[in-house]
Every structure is written in C-alpha cells, then in structure tokens.
Coordinates of C-alpha atoms and ligand atoms in Angstrom, one line a residue:
X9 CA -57.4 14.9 137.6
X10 CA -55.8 13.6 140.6
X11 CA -57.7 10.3 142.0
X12 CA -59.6 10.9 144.9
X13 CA -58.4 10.1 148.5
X14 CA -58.7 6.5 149.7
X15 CA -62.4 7.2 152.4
X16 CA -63.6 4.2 154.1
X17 CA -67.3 4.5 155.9
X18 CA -68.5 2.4 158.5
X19 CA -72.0 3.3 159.8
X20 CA -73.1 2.3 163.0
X21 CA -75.9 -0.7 162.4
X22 CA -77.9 -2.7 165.5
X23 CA -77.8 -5.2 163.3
X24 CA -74.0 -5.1 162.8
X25 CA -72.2 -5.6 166.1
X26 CA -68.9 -3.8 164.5
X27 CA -70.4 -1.7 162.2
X28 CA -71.5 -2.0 158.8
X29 CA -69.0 -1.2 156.0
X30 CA -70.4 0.8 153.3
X31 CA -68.5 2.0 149.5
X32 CA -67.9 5.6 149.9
X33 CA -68.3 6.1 145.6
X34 CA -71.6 5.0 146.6
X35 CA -74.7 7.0 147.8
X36 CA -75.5 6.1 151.3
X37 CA -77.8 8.7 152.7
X38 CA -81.4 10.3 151.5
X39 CA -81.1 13.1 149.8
X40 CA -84.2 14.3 152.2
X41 CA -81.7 13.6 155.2
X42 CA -81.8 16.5 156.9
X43 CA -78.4 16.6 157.6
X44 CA -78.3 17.4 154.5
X45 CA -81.1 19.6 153.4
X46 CA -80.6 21.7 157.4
X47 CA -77.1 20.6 158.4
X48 CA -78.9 19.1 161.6
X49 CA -76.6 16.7 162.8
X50 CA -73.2 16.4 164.5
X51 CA -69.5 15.1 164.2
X52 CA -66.7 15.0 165.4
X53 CA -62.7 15.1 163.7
X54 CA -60.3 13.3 165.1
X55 CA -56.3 12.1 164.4
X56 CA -55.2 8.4 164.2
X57 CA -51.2 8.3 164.4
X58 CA -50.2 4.7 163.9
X59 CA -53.4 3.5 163.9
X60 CA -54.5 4.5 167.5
X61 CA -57.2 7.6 167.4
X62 CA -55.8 10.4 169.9
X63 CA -58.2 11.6 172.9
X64 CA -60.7 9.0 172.3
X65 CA -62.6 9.8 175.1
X66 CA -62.8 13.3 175.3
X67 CA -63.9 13.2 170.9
X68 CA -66.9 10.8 172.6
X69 CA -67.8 12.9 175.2
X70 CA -67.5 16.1 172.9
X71 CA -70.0 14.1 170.7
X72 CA -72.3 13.3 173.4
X73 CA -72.6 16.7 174.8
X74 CA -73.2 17.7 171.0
X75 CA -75.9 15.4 171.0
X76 CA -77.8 16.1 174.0
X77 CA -77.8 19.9 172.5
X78 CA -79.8 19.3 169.4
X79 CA -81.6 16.0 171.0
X80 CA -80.4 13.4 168.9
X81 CA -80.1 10.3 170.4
X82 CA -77.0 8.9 169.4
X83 CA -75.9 5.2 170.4
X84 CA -73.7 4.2 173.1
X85 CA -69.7 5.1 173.2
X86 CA -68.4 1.3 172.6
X87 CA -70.4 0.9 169.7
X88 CA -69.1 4.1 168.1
X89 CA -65.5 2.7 169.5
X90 CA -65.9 -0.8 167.5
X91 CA -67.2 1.2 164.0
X92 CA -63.9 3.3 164.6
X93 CA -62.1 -0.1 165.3
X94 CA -63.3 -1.4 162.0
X95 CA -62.7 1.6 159.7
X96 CA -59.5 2.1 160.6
X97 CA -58.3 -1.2 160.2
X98 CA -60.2 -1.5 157.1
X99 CA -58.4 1.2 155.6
X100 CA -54.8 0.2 156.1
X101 CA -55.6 -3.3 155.0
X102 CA -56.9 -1.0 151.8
X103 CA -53.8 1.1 152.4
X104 CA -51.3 -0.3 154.5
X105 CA -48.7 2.6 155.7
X106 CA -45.1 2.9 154.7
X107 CA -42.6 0.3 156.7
X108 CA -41.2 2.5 159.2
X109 CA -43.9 5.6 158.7
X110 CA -43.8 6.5 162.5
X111 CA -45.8 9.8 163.3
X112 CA -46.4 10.1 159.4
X113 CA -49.2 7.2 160.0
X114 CA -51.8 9.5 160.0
X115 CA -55.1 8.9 159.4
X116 CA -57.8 11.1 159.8
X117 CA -61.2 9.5 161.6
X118 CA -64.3 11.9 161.4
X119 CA -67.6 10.3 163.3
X120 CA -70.7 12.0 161.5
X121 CA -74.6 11.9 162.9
X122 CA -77.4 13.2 161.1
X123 CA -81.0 13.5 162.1
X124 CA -82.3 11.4 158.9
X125 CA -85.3 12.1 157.0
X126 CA -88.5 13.6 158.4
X127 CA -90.1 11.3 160.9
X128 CA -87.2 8.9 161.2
X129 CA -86.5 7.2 164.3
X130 CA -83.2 7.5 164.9
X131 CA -80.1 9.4 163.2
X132 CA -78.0 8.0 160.9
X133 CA -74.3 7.7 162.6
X134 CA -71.0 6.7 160.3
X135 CA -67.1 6.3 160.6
X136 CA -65.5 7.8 157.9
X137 CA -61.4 7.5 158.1
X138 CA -59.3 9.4 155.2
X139 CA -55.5 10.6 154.9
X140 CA -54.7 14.0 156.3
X141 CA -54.4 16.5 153.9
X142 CA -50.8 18.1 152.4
X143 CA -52.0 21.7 153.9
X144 CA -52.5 20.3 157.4
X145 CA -49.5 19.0 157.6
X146 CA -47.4 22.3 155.9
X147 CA -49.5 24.7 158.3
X148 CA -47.5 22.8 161.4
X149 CA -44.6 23.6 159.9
X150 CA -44.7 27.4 158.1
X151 CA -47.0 28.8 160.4
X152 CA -50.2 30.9 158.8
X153 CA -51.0 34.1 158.5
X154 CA -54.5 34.9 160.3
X155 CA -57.2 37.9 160.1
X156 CA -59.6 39.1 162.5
X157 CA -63.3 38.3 161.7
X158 CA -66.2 39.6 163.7
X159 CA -68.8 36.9 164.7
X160 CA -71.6 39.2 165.0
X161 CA -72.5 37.0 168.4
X162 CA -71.7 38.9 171.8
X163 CA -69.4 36.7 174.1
X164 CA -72.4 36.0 176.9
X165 CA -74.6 35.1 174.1
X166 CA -74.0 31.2 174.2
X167 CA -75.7 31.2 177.8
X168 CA -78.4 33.7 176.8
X169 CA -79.8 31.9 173.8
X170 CA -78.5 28.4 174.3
X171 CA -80.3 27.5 170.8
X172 CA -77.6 29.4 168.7
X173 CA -75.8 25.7 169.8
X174 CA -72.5 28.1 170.1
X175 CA -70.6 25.1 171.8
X176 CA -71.7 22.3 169.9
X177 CA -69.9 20.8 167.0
X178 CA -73.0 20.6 164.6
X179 CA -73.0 19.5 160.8
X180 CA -73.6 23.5 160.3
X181 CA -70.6 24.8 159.6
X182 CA -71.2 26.9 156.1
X183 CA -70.5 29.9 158.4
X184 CA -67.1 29.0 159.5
X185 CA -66.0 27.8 156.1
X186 CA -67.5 31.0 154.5
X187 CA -65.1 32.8 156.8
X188 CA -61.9 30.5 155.6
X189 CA -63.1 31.9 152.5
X190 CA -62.8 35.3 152.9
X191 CA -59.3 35.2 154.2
X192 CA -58.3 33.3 151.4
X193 CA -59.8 36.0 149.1
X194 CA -57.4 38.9 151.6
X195 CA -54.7 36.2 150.7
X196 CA -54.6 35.1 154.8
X197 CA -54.5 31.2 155.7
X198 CA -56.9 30.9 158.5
X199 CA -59.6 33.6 160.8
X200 CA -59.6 34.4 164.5
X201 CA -63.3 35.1 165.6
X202 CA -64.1 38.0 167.4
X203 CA -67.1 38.8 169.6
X204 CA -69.1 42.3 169.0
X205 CA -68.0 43.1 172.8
X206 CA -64.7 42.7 171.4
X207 CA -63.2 39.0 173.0
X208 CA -61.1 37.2 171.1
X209 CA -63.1 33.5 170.5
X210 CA -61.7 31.0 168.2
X211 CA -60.4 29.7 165.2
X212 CA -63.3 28.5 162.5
X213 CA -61.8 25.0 163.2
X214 CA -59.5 25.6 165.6
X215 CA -59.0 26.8 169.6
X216 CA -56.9 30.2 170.0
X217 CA -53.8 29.7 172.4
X218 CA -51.2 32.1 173.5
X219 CA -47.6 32.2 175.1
X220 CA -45.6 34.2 177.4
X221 CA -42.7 34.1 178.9
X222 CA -40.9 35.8 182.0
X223 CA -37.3 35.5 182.8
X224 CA -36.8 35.3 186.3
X225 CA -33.3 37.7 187.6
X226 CA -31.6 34.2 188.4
X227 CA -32.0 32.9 185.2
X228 CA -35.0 30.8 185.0
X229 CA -38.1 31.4 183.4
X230 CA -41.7 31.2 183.8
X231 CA -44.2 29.7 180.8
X232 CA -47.8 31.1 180.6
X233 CA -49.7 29.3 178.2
X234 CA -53.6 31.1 177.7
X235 CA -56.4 30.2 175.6
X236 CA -60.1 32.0 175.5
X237 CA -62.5 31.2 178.7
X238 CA -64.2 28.2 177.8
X239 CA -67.6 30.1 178.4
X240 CA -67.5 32.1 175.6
X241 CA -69.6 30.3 173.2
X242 CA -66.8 28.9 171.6
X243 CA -66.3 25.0 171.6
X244 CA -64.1 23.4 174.0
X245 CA -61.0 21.7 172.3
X246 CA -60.1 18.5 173.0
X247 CA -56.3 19.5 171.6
X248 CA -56.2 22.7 174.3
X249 CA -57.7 20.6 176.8
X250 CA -55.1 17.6 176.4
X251 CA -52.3 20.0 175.8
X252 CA -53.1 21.8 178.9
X253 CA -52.9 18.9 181.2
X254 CA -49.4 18.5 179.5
X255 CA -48.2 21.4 179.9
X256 CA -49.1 22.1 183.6
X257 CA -47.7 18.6 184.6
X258 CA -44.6 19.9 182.7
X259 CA -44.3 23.2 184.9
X260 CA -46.2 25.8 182.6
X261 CA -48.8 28.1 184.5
X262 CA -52.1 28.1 182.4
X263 CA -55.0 30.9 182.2
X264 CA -58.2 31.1 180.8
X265 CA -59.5 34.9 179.3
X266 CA -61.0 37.3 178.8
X267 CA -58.8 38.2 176.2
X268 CA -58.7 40.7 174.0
X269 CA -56.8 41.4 170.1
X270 CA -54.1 43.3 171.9
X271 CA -53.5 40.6 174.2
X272 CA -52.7 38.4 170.6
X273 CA -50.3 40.8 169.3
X274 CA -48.3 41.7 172.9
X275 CA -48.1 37.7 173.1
X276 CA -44.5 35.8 172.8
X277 CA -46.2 33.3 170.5
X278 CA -49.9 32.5 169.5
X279 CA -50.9 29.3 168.1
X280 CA -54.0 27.9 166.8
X281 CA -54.7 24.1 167.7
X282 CA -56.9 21.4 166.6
X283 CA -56.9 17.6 166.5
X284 CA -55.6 17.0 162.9
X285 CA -53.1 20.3 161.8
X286 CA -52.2 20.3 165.5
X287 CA -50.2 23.8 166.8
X288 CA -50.1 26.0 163.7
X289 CA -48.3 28.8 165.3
X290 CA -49.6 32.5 163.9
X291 CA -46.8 34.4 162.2
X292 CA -48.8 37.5 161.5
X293 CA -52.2 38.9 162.7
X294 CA -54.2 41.5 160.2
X295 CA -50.6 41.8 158.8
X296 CA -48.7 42.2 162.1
X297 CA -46.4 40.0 163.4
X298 CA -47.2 38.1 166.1
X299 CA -44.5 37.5 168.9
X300 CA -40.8 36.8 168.3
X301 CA -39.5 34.2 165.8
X302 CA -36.7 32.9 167.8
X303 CA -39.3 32.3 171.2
X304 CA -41.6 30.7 168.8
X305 CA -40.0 28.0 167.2
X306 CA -38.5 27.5 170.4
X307 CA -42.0 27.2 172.7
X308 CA -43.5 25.4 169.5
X309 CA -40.9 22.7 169.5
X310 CA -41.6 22.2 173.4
X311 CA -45.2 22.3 173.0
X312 CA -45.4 19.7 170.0
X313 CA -43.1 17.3 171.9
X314 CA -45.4 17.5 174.6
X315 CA -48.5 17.1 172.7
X316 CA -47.0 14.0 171.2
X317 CA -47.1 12.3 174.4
X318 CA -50.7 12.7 174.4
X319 CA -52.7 9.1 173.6
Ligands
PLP417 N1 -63.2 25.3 167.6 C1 -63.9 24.9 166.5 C2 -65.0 25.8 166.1 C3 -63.6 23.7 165.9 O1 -64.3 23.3 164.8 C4 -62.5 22.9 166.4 C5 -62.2 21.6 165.7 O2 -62.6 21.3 164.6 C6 -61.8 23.3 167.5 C7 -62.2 24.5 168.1 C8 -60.7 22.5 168.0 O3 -61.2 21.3 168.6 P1 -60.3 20.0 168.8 O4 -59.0 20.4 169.4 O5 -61.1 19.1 169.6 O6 -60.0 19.5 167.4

C-alpha cells in the first residue's frame, strides 16, 4: 500500500488567532456532524502554485455566497485568510518543495464548513492543504474524453426553487461524483451536464468552455471564447471568471449561452476548467471528436499562458 498523501488541517478557532492545527490521522469532527450525516455544509477547492493560493478573493466570496444560501454563518474572510496562511506554510515546512520546482509547487487548499451537530452554535470551519493529484495534472495534458449526462433539473429551475442550492458549492456532492462514476464505467474521463430543456450546464467539478475561431480575408483572426450563462443553476467558476478577464484584456471576444450539445461538437475547441486540473481540453464528446487537433493545442497553449498570469 502506497502511504497516504501528506494533509495538513487547520480549523478556524476564536481562541486561536491563526488557526488551530489539528493531526489529520486523527478524528476531529462528531460523527453526529451533520456535515456528515446530511452533507450540510460548504467548501471550497482551491490551487496554491508556489505557495501563493490563486483567486483568493473570488474562492472567499464563492464561499460566502455559499453560506448565505444554506444560512451558516461562517467567520470573517481574514480569519479564513490567516488558517490558509498557516496551513500552507505548515505543510512545506512538513514538505518543503523541490529546489527549483516552479509551477510544479502545487499544493492543493480546500476550505471546508459544516453545520456541526444538532443544536450547535456555530459550524465547524477547517483548512485542509494536500498535493494535487497525478490525474489532475495528466488531464491538462492528454485531454479527456467526456459523455453527456442528463441532470434531471430544467435550466430556469435554480431561480424557481432556490432550495435545490443549484449554485452553491455545498458538501453534497454524492450526485456529481456518482456521475464521474458512471462515465468511468462507459470507459469516459469526466460528464457534461445537460438540462431536461436540453442546455448544456457544466462539468461535475468543472465549468464548460468553448472556442471559435474566424479568419478574417486579410489574414487576422477573431477568438470567441463561450461558456454556459451563468444563470443556469450551474456554479459560477472562479477559473472561467479569472480566465475571462484574461482573455478579453488579451483581445478575445467572450459570450455567455444558451448553448446547446451541437454548439459543443460544431466548436474549434471545448475545454473544461476548474481551479486545480485547470483547462482539460475535450478530445471527444459521446465518442465524437470535438474540434480540430491542430486549433486545439494551439488555443490551449494560449489560454494556459494566459491563465498562468492569473494571481
Ligand atoms: N462547477 C462545479 C459544479 C464545480 O464543482 C467546480 C469546481 O469544483 C466548478 C464548476 C469550477 O469552479 P472553479 O473554477 O472555481 O474551481
């Protein structure tokens, strides 16, 4: 048996101005928690690359706005900021990165919240930083091989029935991994949600994003990059959002759906995004391919480079 990966957890403590570290071979939490008997709670993934956490801000705010959905109340943004400060530097003095690593100093930072046992009187909140997986890190690279799930959900439902929580990050997330599942099982890598009227959504953990490009009759060209309308009851990436900034700055004209599967398969290159694997681009869609190789690697490249400027 391999040994597990190095985790450190910090939880957020009144009583500890920076956090409190805790021993993650340790049990830490009720087993009543209801985080864990309901998945009521919320968290958020984020990236460290050389020991700095990418889109801070916008992870916090995501956080928040999860929060205020289920009605936890959650403590304040610089006292989640000085438990991340802690566990990170507490795990490369545990595990201090290669001389030289550069962008292979990753470290992933996940910021959990539960709602505690029954009665409690406030939720249990923890930092909990661990190395980025092999499979993230391939998936950049090869490029996956996606199938088309339907979600069951209707793409006005989030502002119908604003209790499904459709664009909060919450703890409950058997669904989404059941669906990883199933692809595995058809021998696919990863699932793009589709709503019953027939939208395309999102990834299980990721945003959807799409590419095309025009060649102009003097030789220039114009970039489209698209991803779902954010009002779709699909959560608002912090990766799309960050990389859309980029990308306009650098001359690329963005839209926002409806979209539907056609639109996926007529694209020059689909991707799906996410704070840790980053741009996985799609190769093949229910067994089609998706775009042109040559225009994919190529928009890819561009893409990455700019989300690397991203702090
Ligand atoms: N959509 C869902 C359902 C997710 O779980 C995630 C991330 O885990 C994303 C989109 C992408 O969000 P981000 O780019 O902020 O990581």
């Amino acid at each position: 048996m391999t040994s597990p990966a190095p985790v450190v957890l910090v939880f957020l403590d009144p009583t500890f101005p920076g956090g409190r570290l805790a021993d993650a071979s340790q049990p830490q939490l009720m087993v009543t928690d209801q985080g864990a008997t309901r998945g009521d709670g919320v968290f958020e993934t984020m990236l460290a690359v050389g020991g700095n956490v990418r889109k801070v801000q916008a992870h916090l705010d995501r956080l928040a706005g999860s929060a205020d959905a289920l009605d936890l109340v959650i403590p304040g943004q610089d006292e989640w900021r000085r438990a991340i400060a802690t566990a990170l530097s507490e795990h490369r003095v545990q595990n201090p990165p290669e001389a030289g690593a550069g962008d292979r100093d990753e470290l992933v930072v996940k910021l959990v919240v539960t709602r505690g046992v029954e009665g409690a009187t406030a939720p249990n909140c923890w930092v909990q930083v661990s190395p980025v997986g092999a499979g993230a890190r391939r998936q950049r690279e090869t490029g996956i091989d996606v199938i088309l799930l339907d979600r069951g959900y209707d793409s006005d439902a989030a502002e119908r029935a604003p209790w499904l929580l459709l664009g909060a990050k919450t703890l409950s997330y058997a669904v989404n991994m059941a669906a990883l599942r199933h692809a595995h099982k058809q021998g696919a890598d990863d699932v793009i949600f589709i709503s019953s009227d027939g939208r395309v959504l999102e990834g299980p953990t990721s945003t959807v994003l799409l590419a095309h490009v025009e060649k102009a009759d003097d030789g220039t060209s114009v970039k489209r990059l698209i991803t779902p309308q954010l009002d779709s009851g699909i959560l608002p990436g912090t990766s799309q959002g960050a990389l859309f900034t980029a990308a306009k700055a650098a001359g690329w004209e963005l839209g926002y759906g409806p979209l539907e599967p056609q639109d996926l398969l007529d694209a020059d290159a689909v991707w799906l995004i996410s704070s840790v694997r980053l741009l996985a681009p799609v190769n093949h869609i229910d067994g089609k391919q998706v775009g042109t190789p040559s225009v994919q690697k190529e928009l890819t490249a561009e893409l990455n480079e700019l989300f690397a400027g991203i702090q």
